[in-house]
Structure formats: C-alpha cells, structure tokens
Amino acid sequence: MKPTLLILAAGMASRYGSMKQIDGFGPNGETIIDYSIYDAIKAGFGKVVFIIKEEYVENFKAIFDAKLNGKIETDYVFQNFDLKQYGIDIEIERSKPWGTAHAVLAARHAIKEPFCVINADDFYGLDAYEKMVKFLTTEVSGSNYSMIGYEIGKTLSDYGSVSRGVCKVSADGYLEEVIERTKVFREGETIVYEEDEKQYPLPLDTRVSMNFWGFTPEMFKISEELFREFAHANKDNPKAEFFIPLVADSLLSSENADFKVVPTDSKWFGVTYKEDKPIVQASIDQLVKDGVYPENLWN
C-alpha cells in the first residue's frame, strides 16, 4: 500500500496578507504545493489529502483537480471549530483553529495507511520525499514514527533571524527532544542562536524540524485523546495551539513511541512574508534552469 501525503493548507496566512497556499511561484504560476505533489508522486506516494478551510474547497479543486487527475488520488478534509466531533461538550470561543496537530485530526477518517505531514507553504525537495517513502514502506509502526531532519544551514534566511525547532538526536539517530530557538541566524561563518541577549553557536550539522513527519493512522487516536485534554486545559486561553511537536513530546516522554530522525541534504525554503515571494520564485527558477523540474510542471 502506497503512503499518503497530508498537506496542511488551512492556515490563515495573516503575515503574508493573502492565501499563500495557492499563490503562484513557478514559471507558469505553479504553487509550492504543485512542486511538493510532483516530488511526492515521483517518490512513490499514492494519495494526497488536503487539509483546508471548507470555504476554500472550490478554489483548491479549481487549481488541483484537473492537473492531478490520473496522476494521484486526491481528497479534501476540513479543519473547523466543531469540538463535539472529538467528544468535547464545552463551548470555546476562538478566532482561529487549534494548530497543526488539530489540523491533522481532520484527516482521521480519510487516511487508513501510513502517511506523512507537510506544510503547504514549504518547499522540501525530492530527497526528503524519497527518504520518507522508504521509511513509511519499510520501517514505520505504531511505536516507530519519523521526522525529516534538515541541516540548519540549509533552512536559514539571508534577510534576518528565524525560529527553528532544534533537534537533540541520539547516537543511533532517534529524536530525544525538539528545542524551539526563536532567533537563529548566521554570524560570519558560524550559525548562532540568541537567548537573553547572548549568542550561542550551533554546529553546522545540527538537524532541525521543518514539520515533515511520518506516522501510521494509530497516531489519530493518540492525538484525539491528547487534544481533549489540551482543549479543556486551555479553554480560557484563546491563543493556545495544539502543535504536532506537543504530540511527539508526549509520545517520547511516555515512551509509547520513538521518532527516527531521517536526515536529508535537501535545501528547504518557504514563505512567511510577502517579501519572501521573489526569493522563492528565484529559487524555483534556478531549479528549472538546472533541469530539476520541467518548465511546465504538469505537461
């Protein structure tokens, strides 16, 4: 059974100013999602599931259905505010949904096979998809999950500091913890993070999480139980978010699952602000010139 690609595309993109999930970056208006799916098909994924807001379903179908028809199975699921579907009977007022792990739960009825989770607005590179397919078809189990680990230097911006989930990895290649460093940047020839106005160096081979995870459907039941606890604990905190690393941390601390850190040499890039768009466009243009992708992706 081929694994499934689950794309987190329900974010509000408030800092970007528009729906960056379906904005055009390629030479013929291709989205970053187009390149993700193109690489996923090439790597051996058999299905793609989009997690979106229900009001955008026609926008997504108009962009993706025709071009993907006959190439890969597609499905759409919706992230919303309905807590009753998770057995939560209290009303909680929020301006936006509950975060990435809550978004993944929206796909619990659509996925029956091993799957991986990615962000819609991040470019990950073919190597990452190929390595994830290998893991999901040969190693994954309900107690053995994975995370693609990127070299920190291949995820930084030339235009300022970034936040990164810095991974502590055991000698045998398994995740011990993810530490969020909120201000990471290059300082000359070295990479540093800043904390309390002091700078600390990070080794060039440090691995970071870019939200590229591999699971089995057993993860849904675990996440649903954790989400019920999280929602009750944060009923008076309208900005609390239920992130995938929270689920990973719970599994690690309870020793119910391990996470293999699968290293990739791929360069990551993504969009947060409008100012990032020309940088991403230039990066994709170069990949097309280098022959990594055809100029017209789907023809």
Short mmCIF file of C-alpha atoms in Angstrom, two decimals, residues 53-155:
data_model
loop_
_atom_site.label_atom_id
_atom_site.label_comp_id
_atom_site.label_asym_id
_atom_site.label_seq_id
_atom_site.Cartn_x
_atom_site.Cartn_y
_atom_site.Cartn_z
CA LYS A 53 -10.93 25.57 5.37
CA GLU A 54 -14.22 24.42 3.89
CA GLU A 55 -14.96 27.78 2.27
CA TYR A 56 -11.85 27.39 0.09
CA VAL A 57 -12.61 23.93 -1.29
CA GLU A 58 -13.74 25.19 -4.71
CA ASN A 59 -10.58 27.32 -5.02
CA PHE A 60 -8.40 24.30 -4.36
CA LYS A 61 -10.35 21.98 -6.63
CA ALA A 62 -10.17 24.50 -9.45
CA ILE A 63 -6.38 24.60 -9.14
CA PHE A 64 -5.55 20.96 -8.48
CA ASP A 65 -8.25 18.52 -9.60
CA ALA A 66 -7.71 18.69 -13.36
CA LYS A 67 -3.92 18.65 -13.28
CA LEU A 68 -3.77 15.75 -10.78
CA ASN A 69 -6.48 13.64 -12.41
CA GLY A 70 -4.98 10.28 -13.36
CA LYS A 71 -1.69 11.06 -11.61
CA ILE A 72 -2.58 10.64 -7.93
CA GLU A 73 -5.72 10.13 -5.85
CA THR A 74 -6.88 13.32 -4.09
CA ASP A 75 -9.15 14.10 -1.16
CA TYR A 76 -10.12 17.19 0.84
CA VAL A 77 -10.83 17.43 4.56
CA PHE A 78 -11.79 20.47 6.61
CA GLN A 79 -10.35 21.95 9.78
CA ASN A 80 -13.05 23.74 11.74
CA PHE A 81 -14.16 24.82 15.21
CA ASP A 82 -16.53 21.89 15.92
CA LEU A 83 -15.32 20.32 19.16
CA LYS A 84 -18.23 17.91 19.57
CA GLN A 85 -16.74 15.60 16.92
CA TYR A 86 -13.93 14.93 19.39
CA GLY A 87 -16.23 14.34 22.35
CA ILE A 88 -15.72 17.84 23.79
CA ASP A 89 -19.01 19.30 25.01
CA ILE A 90 -17.85 22.73 26.15
CA GLU A 91 -18.05 25.88 24.00
CA ILE A 92 -14.73 27.66 23.46
CA GLU A 93 -14.59 30.97 21.62
CA ARG A 94 -11.61 31.30 19.27
CA SER A 95 -10.64 33.43 16.30
CA LYS A 96 -8.66 30.65 14.60
CA PRO A 97 -8.42 26.83 14.83
CA TRP A 98 -6.23 24.94 17.25
CA GLY A 99 -2.96 24.37 15.37
CA THR A 100 -1.18 21.74 13.31
CA ALA A 101 -1.95 18.60 15.36
CA HIS A 102 -5.62 19.61 15.47
CA ALA A 103 -5.50 20.03 11.68
CA VAL A 104 -4.10 16.52 11.26
CA LEU A 105 -7.04 15.15 13.24
CA ALA A 106 -9.36 16.39 10.49
CA ALA A 107 -7.95 13.63 8.26
CA ARG A 108 -8.61 10.77 10.68
CA HIS A 109 -11.44 9.30 8.55
CA ALA A 110 -9.68 9.85 5.21
CA ILE A 111 -6.40 8.01 5.86
CA LYS A 112 -6.04 4.28 6.53
CA GLU A 113 -2.40 3.84 5.51
CA PRO A 114 0.98 5.20 6.67
CA PHE A 115 1.24 8.90 5.91
CA CYS A 116 3.42 11.95 6.20
CA VAL A 117 2.51 15.52 7.11
CA ILE A 118 3.94 18.63 5.44
CA ASN A 119 3.24 22.36 5.35
CA ALA A 120 1.61 23.76 2.22
CA ASP A 121 3.93 26.75 2.00
CA ASP A 122 7.26 24.94 2.45
CA PHE A 123 9.49 23.54 -0.28
CA TYR A 124 11.19 20.35 0.94
CA GLY A 125 12.99 18.78 -2.05
CA LEU A 126 12.74 15.34 -3.69
CA ASP A 127 15.32 13.67 -1.44
CA ALA A 128 13.11 14.23 1.61
CA TYR A 129 10.09 12.60 -0.05
CA GLU A 130 12.10 9.62 -1.27
CA LYS A 131 13.52 9.02 2.19
CA MET A 132 10.10 9.38 3.81
CA VAL A 133 8.55 6.86 1.37
CA LYS A 134 11.32 4.39 2.20
CA PHE A 135 10.65 4.81 5.92
CA LEU A 136 6.86 4.56 5.55
CA THR A 137 7.09 1.39 3.46
CA THR A 138 9.83 -0.46 5.35
CA GLU A 139 10.15 0.78 8.95
CA VAL A 140 7.09 2.63 10.26
CA SER A 141 4.92 1.15 13.02
CA GLY A 142 2.60 2.37 15.75
CA SER A 143 5.61 2.75 18.01
CA ASN A 144 8.15 3.90 15.41
CA TYR A 145 7.48 7.21 13.70
CA SER A 146 9.82 9.61 11.93
CA MET A 147 10.76 13.19 11.24
CA ILE A 148 12.82 14.55 8.36
CA GLY A 149 15.81 16.39 9.81
CA TYR A 150 17.23 19.29 7.80
CA GLU A 151 20.73 20.71 8.14
CA ILE A 152 20.22 24.01 9.90
CA GLY A 153 22.35 25.93 7.42
CA LYS A 154 20.05 24.87 4.57
CA THR A 155 16.98 26.40 6.23
#
